[in-house]
Amino acid sequence: MKKTFKNIETIFNKSLNSIETFIQSHPKVNFLFGALFEAADGLIRSTKDTAKNPPFIRSSMDVKQYMGGILVALFFGWVVPAIYFYGFMCVVPKLIVSFVVGVFIVDVLWVILAREERINEGGFVTCLFIPAFLPPQVPLWLIGVGAGISILFRNILGGVGHNLVNPALFGRLMLTICFPTMVVSGWQEPFTGIPTIESLMYGVDAVTHATPLIVFKETGEVTSYLSLLFGASTGSLGETCRISLIITGIWLCKKRIANWRIPVAYLGSVFLFAALFYLILGKAMVPPMFQLLSGGLIFGAFFMATDPITTTYSQTGKWIFSIGCGFITVVIRNFSPIPEGVMYAILFMNLIGVPIQSIILKLKYRT
Amino acid sequence: MIEKKKNKKVYKKGLNLLEAYPIKFSESVVFVKYDGPVDNFSFPFPDKKVEHIIVNLCPTEPWALPTRAILKNETPDFLNKLEAVRTEYFPDSHCHVVVNHQESSLVNEAERYKSQKDWLSIHTMEPVYPYDTPVLIVKNILGLDIAFGQNTIELGILLLDPQTITGIFEYYIQKNEFNTRLIPISGTGLNENKILKVRPGTPVERILETHVKAGIKYRVFLDGPLNGTEVEDLTQKIDWSVKNIVVLEERDYKTPFPYLKVNKLLFTTSLMGELRRCVYCNFCDDICPVNLEPALYWHCYTRGEKHKARLYALEKCIECGLCSFICPSKLELLHVIRECKS
Ligand code: SF4
Ligand code: SF4
């Protein structure tokens, strides 16, 4: 068994090598497909680069593993629970559309046209985000548009390492601007109970119900915390099952892929500010525990705000960044007609990140 | 007590290389014959008054000479040599011997020896790279700040390599012949990790001759792959300052499914990933032993503002190379730092 695998691998490796030499020896082919091949090859094989400058050994962690970790966490954090709650046929087509449009159309075209070297794994992460913060009943084309906008936007900015704001959130913002009614309707009641084949495939009948935050805005009714925690309440596709998001989020922090400071400071500050407003202004404010467990906050705190490149580099800056996020989230939820503020908070703080960073540096290295 | 705690906090960073890359040397020491011209031992005695002698018996790099090869289970014997050297040449100095806190038998033996002597103190240290570099070891033991690259003699501190102590003792005090040095060789390019007895002056080629794996490409490094130098020309001769030789396999071809074969790529010169831009992952400032933020230098460098890097405490960097080692984007941070310094 092991030997056959080894043989197949050798043949596979050799054929890839010969394709590579073929492409490189034909300039025209190289112009059209060179970058594409490089990109696909980069996902299968390691690079042949070796260290030219000291240190001559390097740790095995690279950006691919880094992004791979986020993908795994997202998969278990929201894809698996979402299949349970809304059915296979609701979740998987959305993912396929998001990936096909985002990675296979926009990214590949970009690679060919702009002659970038590689398809970045960062694009996968973005595409996995898109369906997660849209309602379960959103039409497929909207997801396609969202993924397209996000990937295009991140490619224009320059991909991993250049992003000013989180591209997935930017895509969501554009959708909110262009199709304001579609992204805030179609909140489907999730399935609960013992799953059957039928429910895993198709979910339950599409009964729609407003999200807990909207319900609170309209009637002041607080949904039970337990159903919020385990995902038995309405909400966007990927943000309802908070317990799994918390577990995978903590795993990410443990692996040091997500910086633990951000979720801690974000959730902590949301709780504190919410408690403050609740104590001062009374019942009209959203109560603190409800704040923590509703909307996209957990998802945003563990997965969106921690997107490394869009925060500040300095660790102190990360505290300020996330406390800012928390403050804006609470303010939007309490004092504006929009029920959910996580997206605006993170986008806004992403932009503020640059000045925060330079101020912190000035203070820290003041001589 | 408070002082100690503070130190710990400042230097809690670093990397336990001994755990990350465990290297086992074979027990026996092999002598390398060489008939060509060899260098004779000589020690440049400092002309300044020496107040402190620091002897490091706690190597933090796995490819460094293990302490047992020098002590040979006769710790008091070694310490006697140290005493002889001290009384003869540095009578007013105080000796600090640094030992690994995990080797409890060695610690006990040294403590027992010390109880009769007041010129000696024993310090224990965690074997975390790069705690044994001059800047950090002086800071941890004497609490003095020295700059990177500064000669410690100016402050009256002498850092002695254990082998040099034996050398001074044999050659200058006993007037014996002393012309061999223990050099450990290790790495993925070798059949076996060995400790060799070499006459300085022997070419690297001659030393590695029978030990290198057949049919692979390899590269040779003196003093470890992290902050050592690469040997370009294998006819280069070993001198008295060489501490160890590391031979690494050069995998300059693509490996399919690298995620399944991390072990094969580990401890080779492979970059294990591709060059990207900085993703602000904070790995580099978490690992930096002197609390710098190396990514800042990289940002300055790519923006073409090398001079600005100096604003961010660049001079504190001890060039240990850990930041480049850990960076998932495979940025050449150490190279950038050296460029910015120049
Ligand atoms: S090389 Fe310099 S900046 Fe990098 S980890 Fe070492 S001391 Fe810190
Ligand atoms: S380790 Fe590399 S990628 Fe991470 S912050 Fe430092 S320079 Fe940037």
XYZ file of C-alpha atoms and ligand atoms in Angstrom:
725
model
C 0.000 0.000 0.000
C 2.695 2.397 1.055
C 4.828 1.368 -1.886
C 2.099 1.910 -4.469
C 1.468 5.302 -3.021
C 5.162 6.053 -3.243
C 5.266 4.963 -6.895
C 2.230 7.000 -7.805
C 3.755 9.943 -6.067
C 7.009 9.613 -7.992
C 5.204 9.433 -11.328
C 3.002 12.341 -10.336
C 5.998 14.375 -9.302
C 7.806 13.591 -12.542
C 4.853 14.546 -14.712
C 4.481 17.819 -12.854
C 8.162 18.448 -13.421
C 7.869 17.804 -17.138
C 4.827 20.045 -17.415
C 6.811 22.723 -15.670
C 9.742 22.450 -18.073
C 7.334 22.407 -21.015
C 5.595 25.547 -19.891
C 8.796 27.364 -19.179
C 10.319 26.513 -22.534
C 7.362 27.901 -24.512
C 7.022 31.618 -23.939
C 3.496 31.823 -25.337
C 2.162 29.016 -23.208
C 3.993 30.486 -20.302
C 2.319 33.829 -20.826
C -1.151 32.322 -20.676
C -0.832 29.482 -18.245
C 2.480 29.911 -16.479
C 1.090 31.755 -13.529
C -1.868 29.416 -13.286
C 0.344 26.374 -13.203
C 2.608 27.936 -10.613
C -0.400 28.706 -8.494
C -1.869 25.202 -8.685
C 1.531 23.655 -8.179
C 2.069 25.774 -5.112
C -0.900 24.105 -3.480
C 0.399 20.594 -4.105
C 4.143 20.789 -3.739
C 6.574 22.652 -1.579
C 8.718 25.344 -3.056
C 12.237 24.655 -4.089
C 13.581 27.761 -2.438
C 16.275 27.259 0.106
C 17.552 29.722 2.639
C 20.160 32.026 1.150
C 20.760 34.173 4.181
C 21.219 33.185 7.803
C 19.434 31.605 9.601
C 19.665 28.615 7.375
C 16.970 26.599 9.049
C 13.420 27.809 9.201
C 10.423 26.679 11.153
C 7.872 24.614 9.319
C 5.031 27.045 9.842
C 4.221 28.965 6.703
C 1.386 31.142 5.506
C -0.289 28.148 3.888
C -0.554 26.334 7.183
C -1.603 29.538 8.826
C -4.498 29.981 6.424
C -5.170 26.234 6.478
C -5.704 26.493 10.213
C -8.287 29.228 9.718
C -10.039 27.149 7.049
C -10.243 24.121 9.330
C -11.529 26.248 12.176
C -14.157 27.856 9.979
C -15.230 24.478 8.634
C -15.880 23.023 12.060
C -16.979 26.332 13.479
C -19.819 27.048 11.137
C -20.102 24.715 8.123
C -20.747 21.566 10.133
C -23.301 23.145 12.512
C -24.979 24.944 9.619
C -25.504 21.655 7.819
C -27.193 20.332 10.914
C -29.429 23.359 11.338
C -30.306 24.219 7.768
C -29.558 21.109 5.746
C -26.943 20.085 3.248
C -28.843 21.508 0.305
C -28.927 24.921 1.892
C -25.263 25.198 2.826
C -23.221 23.375 0.239
C -24.539 25.061 -2.936
C -23.764 28.401 -1.303
C -20.216 27.324 -0.615
C -19.808 26.010 -4.135
C -21.090 29.224 -5.671
C -18.898 31.301 -3.402
C -15.796 29.283 -4.238
C -16.473 29.010 -7.952
C -17.088 32.696 -8.384
C -14.484 33.860 -5.917
C -11.569 31.558 -6.504
C -12.115 29.874 -9.821
C -13.423 32.823 -11.803
C -12.308 36.091 -10.273
C -9.024 34.898 -8.795
C -7.955 32.829 -11.791
C -8.822 35.650 -14.198
C -6.857 37.980 -12.004
C -3.898 35.634 -11.984
C -3.919 35.467 -15.784
C -4.624 39.132 -16.426
C -2.544 40.745 -13.751
C 0.132 38.068 -13.973
C 0.301 37.564 -10.274
C 2.347 34.564 -9.310
C -0.048 32.697 -7.139
C -3.609 32.104 -6.149
C -3.485 32.916 -2.493
C -5.082 30.705 0.095
C -6.343 33.919 1.659
C -9.012 33.880 -1.050
C -10.380 30.606 0.268
C -10.801 32.117 3.682
C -12.671 35.066 2.228
C -14.949 32.776 0.228
C -15.700 30.717 3.277
C -16.695 33.888 5.123
C -19.186 35.160 2.555
C -22.087 32.696 3.024
C -21.528 32.696 6.777
C -22.782 36.198 7.395
C -25.691 36.183 4.986
C -29.157 34.875 5.910
C -29.899 31.217 5.143
C -32.489 32.019 2.507
C -30.417 34.463 0.531
C -30.423 33.711 -3.226
C -27.344 32.041 -4.631
C -26.525 34.818 -7.081
C -26.180 37.270 -4.242
C -23.483 35.087 -2.716
C -21.760 34.955 -6.082
C -21.819 38.726 -6.350
C -20.539 39.068 -2.812
C -17.666 36.652 -3.338
C -16.775 38.318 -6.627
C -16.686 41.792 -5.105
C -14.673 40.635 -2.106
C -12.026 38.792 -4.061
C -11.747 41.549 -6.636
C -11.380 44.087 -3.875
C -8.699 42.136 -2.096
C -6.808 41.549 -5.313
C -6.929 45.227 -6.160
C -5.471 46.025 -2.777
C -2.822 43.380 -3.340
C -3.846 40.297 -1.413
C -2.411 38.957 1.804
C -0.225 41.562 3.380
C -1.846 44.570 1.738
C -5.426 44.435 2.879
C -6.533 47.615 4.496
C -9.898 46.293 5.593
C -11.201 42.784 5.794
C -12.209 41.989 2.184
C -15.056 39.695 3.139
C -16.598 42.385 5.301
C -16.109 44.891 2.539
C -18.023 42.571 0.194
C -20.773 42.317 2.758
C -20.859 46.111 3.056
C -21.226 46.480 -0.707
C -24.080 43.976 -0.663
C -25.762 45.923 2.118
C -25.479 49.085 0.085
C -26.613 47.587 -3.226
C -29.254 45.132 -2.050
C -30.347 46.499 1.318
C -33.491 44.436 1.683
C -32.072 41.117 0.593
C -29.330 40.831 3.168
C -31.664 41.472 6.085
C -34.507 39.143 5.231
C -34.926 35.415 4.941
C -33.849 34.475 8.438
C -34.957 30.905 8.542
C -35.935 29.008 11.675
C -33.217 26.422 12.266
C -33.891 22.740 12.642
C -33.654 21.349 16.129
C -33.926 17.883 17.588
C -32.621 14.528 16.442
C -31.425 14.819 12.847
C -32.861 12.571 10.163
C -31.474 11.994 6.677
C -34.183 14.255 5.348
C -33.386 17.078 7.722
C -29.670 16.791 7.081
C -30.309 17.034 3.361
C -32.991 19.697 3.157
C -33.428 21.219 6.587
C -36.950 22.040 7.764
C -39.680 23.963 6.013
C -38.667 27.470 5.396
C -40.374 29.385 8.155
C -38.842 32.781 8.573
C -38.574 34.649 11.797
C -36.769 37.845 12.698
C -33.377 37.572 14.388
C -33.148 37.932 18.166
C -31.658 41.409 17.870
C -34.455 42.614 15.592
C -37.024 41.052 17.891
C -35.457 42.883 20.792
C -35.500 46.194 18.907
C -39.184 45.755 18.110
C -40.644 44.143 21.185
C -37.954 44.194 23.838
C -38.137 40.432 24.169
C -34.937 38.585 25.044
C -34.412 35.182 23.470
C -33.246 32.445 25.827
C -29.499 32.395 26.247
C -29.277 28.650 25.900
C -30.905 28.624 22.490
C -28.629 31.468 21.460
C -25.559 29.588 22.614
C -26.426 26.364 20.855
C -27.782 27.949 17.726
C -31.492 27.206 18.001
C -32.389 30.766 17.087
C -32.493 32.643 13.835
C -29.533 34.444 12.427
C -27.082 34.398 9.580
C -26.033 31.031 8.275
C -22.732 30.802 10.092
C -23.104 32.818 13.233
C -25.813 31.054 15.172
C -24.064 28.048 16.669
C -21.950 30.059 19.052
C -20.652 27.198 21.107
C -18.807 25.637 18.174
C -17.498 29.022 17.115
C -16.157 29.592 20.604
C -14.468 26.199 20.722
C -12.795 26.529 17.336
C -11.924 30.116 18.100
C -10.137 29.091 21.258
C -8.324 26.407 19.299
C -7.152 29.086 16.857
C -5.892 31.212 19.716
C -4.068 28.250 21.161
C -2.356 27.666 17.850
C -1.443 31.353 17.939
C -3.067 31.868 14.547
C -5.595 34.193 16.068
C -4.199 36.561 18.627
C -6.008 35.877 21.907
C -5.914 39.528 22.825
C -8.484 40.451 20.223
C -11.399 38.174 21.173
C -10.721 38.740 24.864
C -10.650 42.503 24.544
C -13.516 42.634 22.061
C -15.915 40.425 24.000
C -14.807 41.871 27.306
C -15.321 45.438 26.197
C -18.710 44.649 24.663
C -19.768 43.165 27.976
C -18.438 46.081 29.987
C -19.848 48.828 27.816
C -23.170 47.037 27.515
C -23.353 46.633 31.285
C -22.494 50.297 31.708
C -25.239 51.482 29.364
C -27.684 48.995 30.837
C -27.055 50.257 34.352
C -27.224 53.922 33.426
C -29.988 53.967 30.847
C -32.033 51.006 31.945
C -34.251 48.536 30.192
C -34.251 50.047 26.723
C -30.624 49.043 26.313
C -29.607 45.587 25.143
C -28.572 43.599 28.236
C -24.884 42.601 28.353
C -25.189 38.804 28.202
C -27.636 39.116 25.358
C -25.190 41.387 23.566
C -22.459 38.799 23.821
C -24.528 35.938 22.529
C -26.486 37.574 19.770
C -25.810 38.585 16.229
C -22.446 38.050 14.625
C -20.437 39.108 17.629
C -18.805 35.785 18.497
C -18.103 35.073 14.864
C -16.757 38.558 14.343
C -14.610 38.570 17.452
C -12.963 35.217 16.849
C -12.722 35.153 13.077
C -13.172 38.539 11.451
C -11.469 40.931 13.828
C -8.512 38.592 14.264
C -7.792 38.532 10.540
C -4.150 39.394 11.167
C -3.251 41.817 8.439
C -6.175 44.170 8.982
C -5.414 44.817 12.624
C -2.460 46.726 13.945
C 0.927 45.078 14.238
C 1.736 46.181 17.735
C 0.232 44.163 20.564
C -0.878 47.214 22.515
C -2.552 48.404 19.361
C -4.489 45.160 19.247
C -6.020 45.914 22.634
C -7.055 49.394 21.563
C -8.322 48.087 18.249
C -10.589 45.521 19.820
C -11.833 47.741 22.600
C -12.757 50.234 19.900
C -14.604 47.493 18.055
C -16.493 46.604 21.197
C -17.469 50.180 21.906
C -18.748 50.841 18.395
C -20.678 47.572 18.341
C -22.486 48.417 21.556
C -23.216 51.968 20.475
C -24.655 50.884 17.149
C -26.772 48.177 18.708
C -28.109 50.454 21.410
C -28.568 53.815 19.780
C -29.097 53.321 16.076
C -31.963 51.868 14.102
C -29.631 49.220 12.619
C -29.919 46.072 14.722
C -26.407 44.721 14.089
C -23.161 46.653 14.363
C -20.337 44.148 14.286
C -19.605 44.616 10.594
C -19.416 48.408 10.783
C -17.394 48.283 13.955
C -14.732 46.013 12.526
C -14.566 47.838 9.200
C -14.249 51.179 10.923
C -11.567 49.988 13.305
C -9.687 48.391 10.403
C -9.408 51.850 8.899
C -8.433 53.417 12.213
C -5.800 50.677 12.644
C -3.150 52.532 10.677
C -3.168 55.730 12.769
C -3.382 53.702 15.988
C -0.274 51.829 14.949
C 1.740 54.938 14.242
C 0.663 56.659 17.450
C 1.635 53.609 19.492
C 5.006 53.453 17.811
C 5.622 57.131 18.512
C 4.799 56.623 22.177
C 6.728 53.403 22.594
C 9.939 54.444 20.912
C 9.887 58.073 22.001
C 13.421 59.000 22.806
C 14.358 38.095 44.739
C 12.521 40.881 42.967
C 15.509 41.412 40.757
C 15.456 37.791 39.681
C 11.798 37.880 38.795
C 12.315 40.919 36.684
C 15.058 39.270 34.704
C 12.898 36.313 34.065
C 10.214 38.502 32.659
C 12.555 40.319 30.354
C 14.033 37.169 28.927
C 11.151 34.804 28.996
C 11.226 34.811 25.227
C 13.443 32.706 23.066
C 13.243 29.194 21.762
C 14.092 25.880 23.323
C 16.093 24.601 20.415
C 17.228 21.507 22.272
C 13.636 20.341 22.272
C 12.832 21.500 18.777
C 15.803 19.826 17.136
C 17.079 17.072 19.393
C 20.497 15.887 18.271
C 22.179 12.826 19.710
C 25.914 12.464 19.381
C 27.520 9.054 19.384
C 29.474 8.354 22.557
C 32.959 7.809 21.183
C 35.237 10.646 20.166
C 36.956 10.118 16.834
C 40.367 11.550 16.056
C 40.840 13.051 12.603
C 44.321 12.485 11.222
C 45.866 15.296 9.269
C 49.500 15.690 8.335
C 49.468 19.160 6.809
C 50.439 22.342 8.633
C 48.410 22.997 11.784
C 47.769 26.051 13.947
C 49.247 26.135 17.396
C 47.192 27.072 20.399
C 47.557 30.555 21.718
C 45.415 32.657 23.966
C 45.394 36.444 23.691
C 45.577 37.436 27.347
C 43.695 40.708 27.856
C 45.757 43.655 29.031
C 42.916 45.009 31.118
C 42.169 43.874 34.615
C 39.641 41.035 34.601
C 36.996 41.206 37.303
C 34.573 38.531 36.224
C 35.109 35.304 34.369
C 32.016 33.651 32.946
C 32.265 30.014 31.948
C 29.283 28.624 30.131
C 28.623 24.940 30.688
C 25.068 25.187 29.397
C 24.999 25.125 25.631
C 21.622 26.197 24.290
C 22.112 24.976 20.769
C 21.661 21.270 20.123
C 24.572 21.171 17.716
C 26.989 22.616 20.251
C 29.478 20.442 22.099
C 27.643 18.635 24.910
C 29.011 19.416 28.357
C 29.686 15.782 29.154
C 32.309 15.647 26.394
C 34.351 18.278 28.224
C 33.742 17.245 31.824
C 33.964 13.497 31.221
C 32.220 12.957 34.575
C 35.076 14.680 36.377
C 33.600 18.020 37.230
C 35.932 18.794 40.191
C 38.859 18.120 37.913
C 37.644 20.714 35.450
C 36.949 23.196 38.226
C 40.455 22.619 39.580
C 41.813 23.572 36.192
C 39.684 26.684 36.278
C 41.099 27.514 39.718
C 44.635 27.044 38.490
C 44.048 29.314 35.519
C 42.458 31.909 37.763
C 45.228 31.948 40.374
C 47.895 32.084 37.725
C 46.544 34.756 35.402
C 43.457 36.443 36.831
C 44.031 36.435 40.611
C 41.541 39.196 41.449
C 38.658 37.869 39.467
C 35.454 36.153 40.442
C 34.392 33.100 38.441
C 30.812 32.438 37.385
C 30.030 28.973 36.115
C 26.723 28.591 34.320
C 25.118 25.165 34.288
C 21.928 23.756 32.902
C 19.288 23.653 35.637
C 18.003 20.321 34.364
C 21.285 18.493 34.905
C 20.820 18.125 38.632
C 23.803 15.834 39.229
C 26.108 18.363 37.631
C 24.528 21.183 39.621
C 24.980 19.222 42.866
C 28.555 18.346 42.115
C 29.395 21.931 41.282
C 27.625 23.211 44.401
C 29.540 20.753 46.576
C 32.798 21.902 45.048
C 31.845 25.523 45.480
C 31.151 25.231 49.209
C 34.866 25.455 49.961
C 35.665 28.253 47.535
C 34.689 31.877 47.709
C 36.001 32.876 44.302
C 33.390 30.814 42.563
C 29.663 31.061 42.079
C 27.381 28.639 40.290
C 24.444 29.876 38.239
C 21.735 27.748 36.755
C 20.120 28.601 33.467
C 17.372 27.304 31.277
C 18.852 25.997 28.044
C 16.861 28.365 25.866
C 18.411 29.803 22.763
C 19.912 32.478 22.677
C 20.420 32.958 26.431
C 24.110 32.125 26.147
C 24.996 34.947 23.798
C 27.306 37.490 25.449
C 24.676 40.213 25.811
C 22.110 38.032 27.529
C 24.466 36.006 29.667
C 26.156 39.118 31.049
C 22.787 40.708 31.652
C 21.410 37.652 33.423
C 24.412 36.923 35.581
C 25.950 40.274 36.370
C 22.939 42.461 35.658
C 25.026 44.665 33.392
C 23.845 46.012 30.083
C 26.283 45.670 27.256
C 25.683 46.534 23.656
C 25.640 43.957 20.941
C 29.108 43.509 19.486
C 30.793 45.351 22.366
C 33.943 43.722 23.641
C 33.215 42.551 27.170
C 36.863 42.975 28.158
C 36.328 46.712 28.314
C 34.067 46.131 31.305
C 36.486 43.656 32.822
C 34.391 40.642 31.916
C 36.009 37.651 30.296
C 33.849 35.024 28.620
C 35.731 31.745 28.524
C 34.913 28.729 26.485
C 35.427 25.503 28.529
C 37.810 24.132 25.926
C 39.910 27.263 26.138
C 40.262 26.783 29.888
C 41.617 23.302 29.321
C 43.879 24.779 26.667
C 45.306 27.504 28.889
C 45.798 25.001 31.681
C 47.565 22.398 29.569
C 49.580 24.695 27.372
C 50.584 27.620 29.561
C 50.554 26.093 33.034
C 51.481 22.471 32.550
C 53.573 23.302 29.466
C 52.110 20.250 27.774
C 51.430 19.933 24.112
C 47.924 21.107 23.285
C 46.899 21.013 19.660
C 43.527 19.339 19.324
C 40.054 20.658 19.732
C 36.763 18.822 20.093
C 34.425 19.685 17.249
C 30.912 18.216 17.133
C 29.518 17.565 13.676
C 25.821 17.026 13.125
C 22.977 17.532 10.711
C 20.805 15.870 8.124
C 23.644 15.695 5.619
C 25.631 13.249 7.756
C 25.360 9.540 8.378
C 25.871 9.974 12.075
C 26.314 12.826 14.516
C 29.793 12.610 15.947
C 32.220 14.406 18.166
C 35.583 14.701 16.463
C 38.991 15.525 17.813
C 40.486 17.855 15.264
C 43.753 19.697 14.907
C 42.917 23.294 14.034
C 44.340 23.891 10.590
C 42.633 20.856 9.128
C 40.475 21.676 6.099
C 36.710 21.219 6.491
C 36.771 18.822 3.553
C 39.136 16.488 5.345
C 37.019 16.501 8.499
C 33.766 15.656 6.782
C 35.199 13.236 4.228
C 33.924 9.956 5.562
C 30.843 11.221 7.322
C 28.728 12.871 4.641
C 25.787 10.963 3.184
C 26.428 9.808 -0.348
C 24.443 11.152 -3.279
C 22.889 14.241 -1.757
C 23.514 17.928 -2.034
C 24.598 19.478 1.204
C 25.739 22.740 2.681
C 28.165 23.230 5.537
C 27.875 25.767 8.325
C 30.270 26.763 11.051
C 28.855 27.587 14.492
C 25.323 26.489 13.745
C 22.819 27.339 11.067
C 21.028 30.018 13.054
C 23.620 32.726 13.296
C 26.745 31.018 12.027
C 28.439 31.337 8.693
C 28.261 29.199 5.625
C 31.419 27.521 4.350
C 31.601 28.396 0.676
C 34.921 26.747 0.028
C 35.370 23.337 1.582
C 39.149 23.634 1.590
C 38.794 26.322 4.250
C 40.758 25.491 7.370
C 39.317 25.100 10.831
C 40.729 27.495 13.401
C 40.649 27.692 17.203
C 37.442 29.692 17.281
C 35.257 27.157 15.468
C 32.753 25.648 17.865
C 30.873 23.173 15.729
C 30.083 22.115 12.194
C 26.569 21.522 10.924
C 25.948 19.845 7.588
C 22.446 20.252 6.228
C 20.852 18.583 3.293
C 19.982 21.013 0.510
C 16.546 20.111 -0.802
C 16.375 22.456 -3.729
C 13.686 20.522 -5.522
C 9.965 20.424 -5.029
C 8.523 17.894 -2.649
C 4.950 16.798 -3.291
C 2.498 16.997 -0.391
C 4.859 18.748 1.996
C 2.223 18.854 4.754
C 2.520 15.087 5.138
C 6.289 15.079 5.268
C 7.272 17.857 7.562
C 9.882 15.674 9.202
C 11.782 15.162 5.989
C 12.048 18.857 5.386
C 12.754 19.827 8.958
C 16.390 20.641 9.653
C 17.262 21.072 6.003
C 17.956 24.353 4.317
C 14.495 24.336 2.763
C 12.522 27.510 3.367
C 9.461 25.333 3.938
C 7.108 27.764 2.366
C 7.130 30.665 0.069
C 7.972 34.276 0.418
C 4.973 36.403 1.218
C 4.355 39.757 2.667
C 4.220 40.304 6.373
C 0.847 39.194 7.708
C 1.176 40.834 11.145
C 1.080 37.501 12.884
C 3.211 38.710 15.825
C 5.293 35.536 15.855
C 8.493 37.526 15.527
C 7.970 39.861 18.440
C 6.707 37.006 20.596
C 9.925 35.103 20.105
C 12.416 37.969 20.117
C 14.548 37.563 23.260
C 15.030 41.302 23.684
C 11.453 42.397 23.004
C 11.886 44.066 19.677
C 9.359 44.167 16.879
C 11.312 42.945 13.872
C 8.440 43.369 11.424
C 8.840 47.129 11.824
C 12.330 46.962 10.351
C 10.999 44.982 7.456
C 8.327 47.580 6.808
C 10.905 50.351 6.884
C 13.184 48.382 4.611
C 10.561 47.647 1.963
C 9.484 51.253 1.977
C 13.081 52.130 1.282
C 13.516 54.008 4.555
C 16.403 52.087 6.060
C 17.419 54.948 8.302
C 14.008 54.968 10.005
C 14.587 51.482 11.350
C 16.980 52.988 13.863
C 14.072 54.741 15.538
C 12.744 51.402 16.729
C 15.588 50.379 19.049
C 17.407 48.538 16.290
C 20.710 48.682 18.148
C 19.360 46.341 20.828
C 19.027 43.458 18.387
C 21.496 40.692 19.181
C 21.206 39.132 15.723
C 20.117 35.776 17.057
C 18.092 35.045 13.944
C 15.040 33.705 15.716
C 12.726 36.169 14.018
C 13.658 34.954 10.548
C 13.457 31.413 11.790
C 9.876 31.713 12.972
C 8.395 34.050 10.349
C 5.655 32.185 8.464
C 6.014 34.542 5.521
C 9.680 33.528 5.292
C 10.890 37.091 5.323
C 14.651 37.557 5.558
C 14.373 39.577 8.730
C 17.929 39.025 9.950
C 19.280 40.079 6.576
C 17.083 43.161 6.666
C 18.255 43.979 10.179
C 21.896 43.715 9.156
C 21.256 45.881 6.102
C 19.526 48.491 8.228
C 22.362 48.500 10.723
C 25.013 49.112 8.117
S 17.575 38.781 15.389
Fe 17.256 40.636 16.626
S 15.151 41.251 16.239
Fe 15.373 39.124 15.527
S 14.708 37.891 17.268
Fe 16.934 38.110 17.435
S 17.250 39.912 18.743
Fe 15.106 39.954 18.051
S 6.791 36.845 11.854
Fe 6.971 37.604 9.747
S 4.853 37.730 8.998
Fe 4.748 37.549 11.237
S 4.656 39.676 11.964
Fe 6.820 39.070 11.966
S 7.600 39.738 9.968
Fe 5.374 39.747 9.841
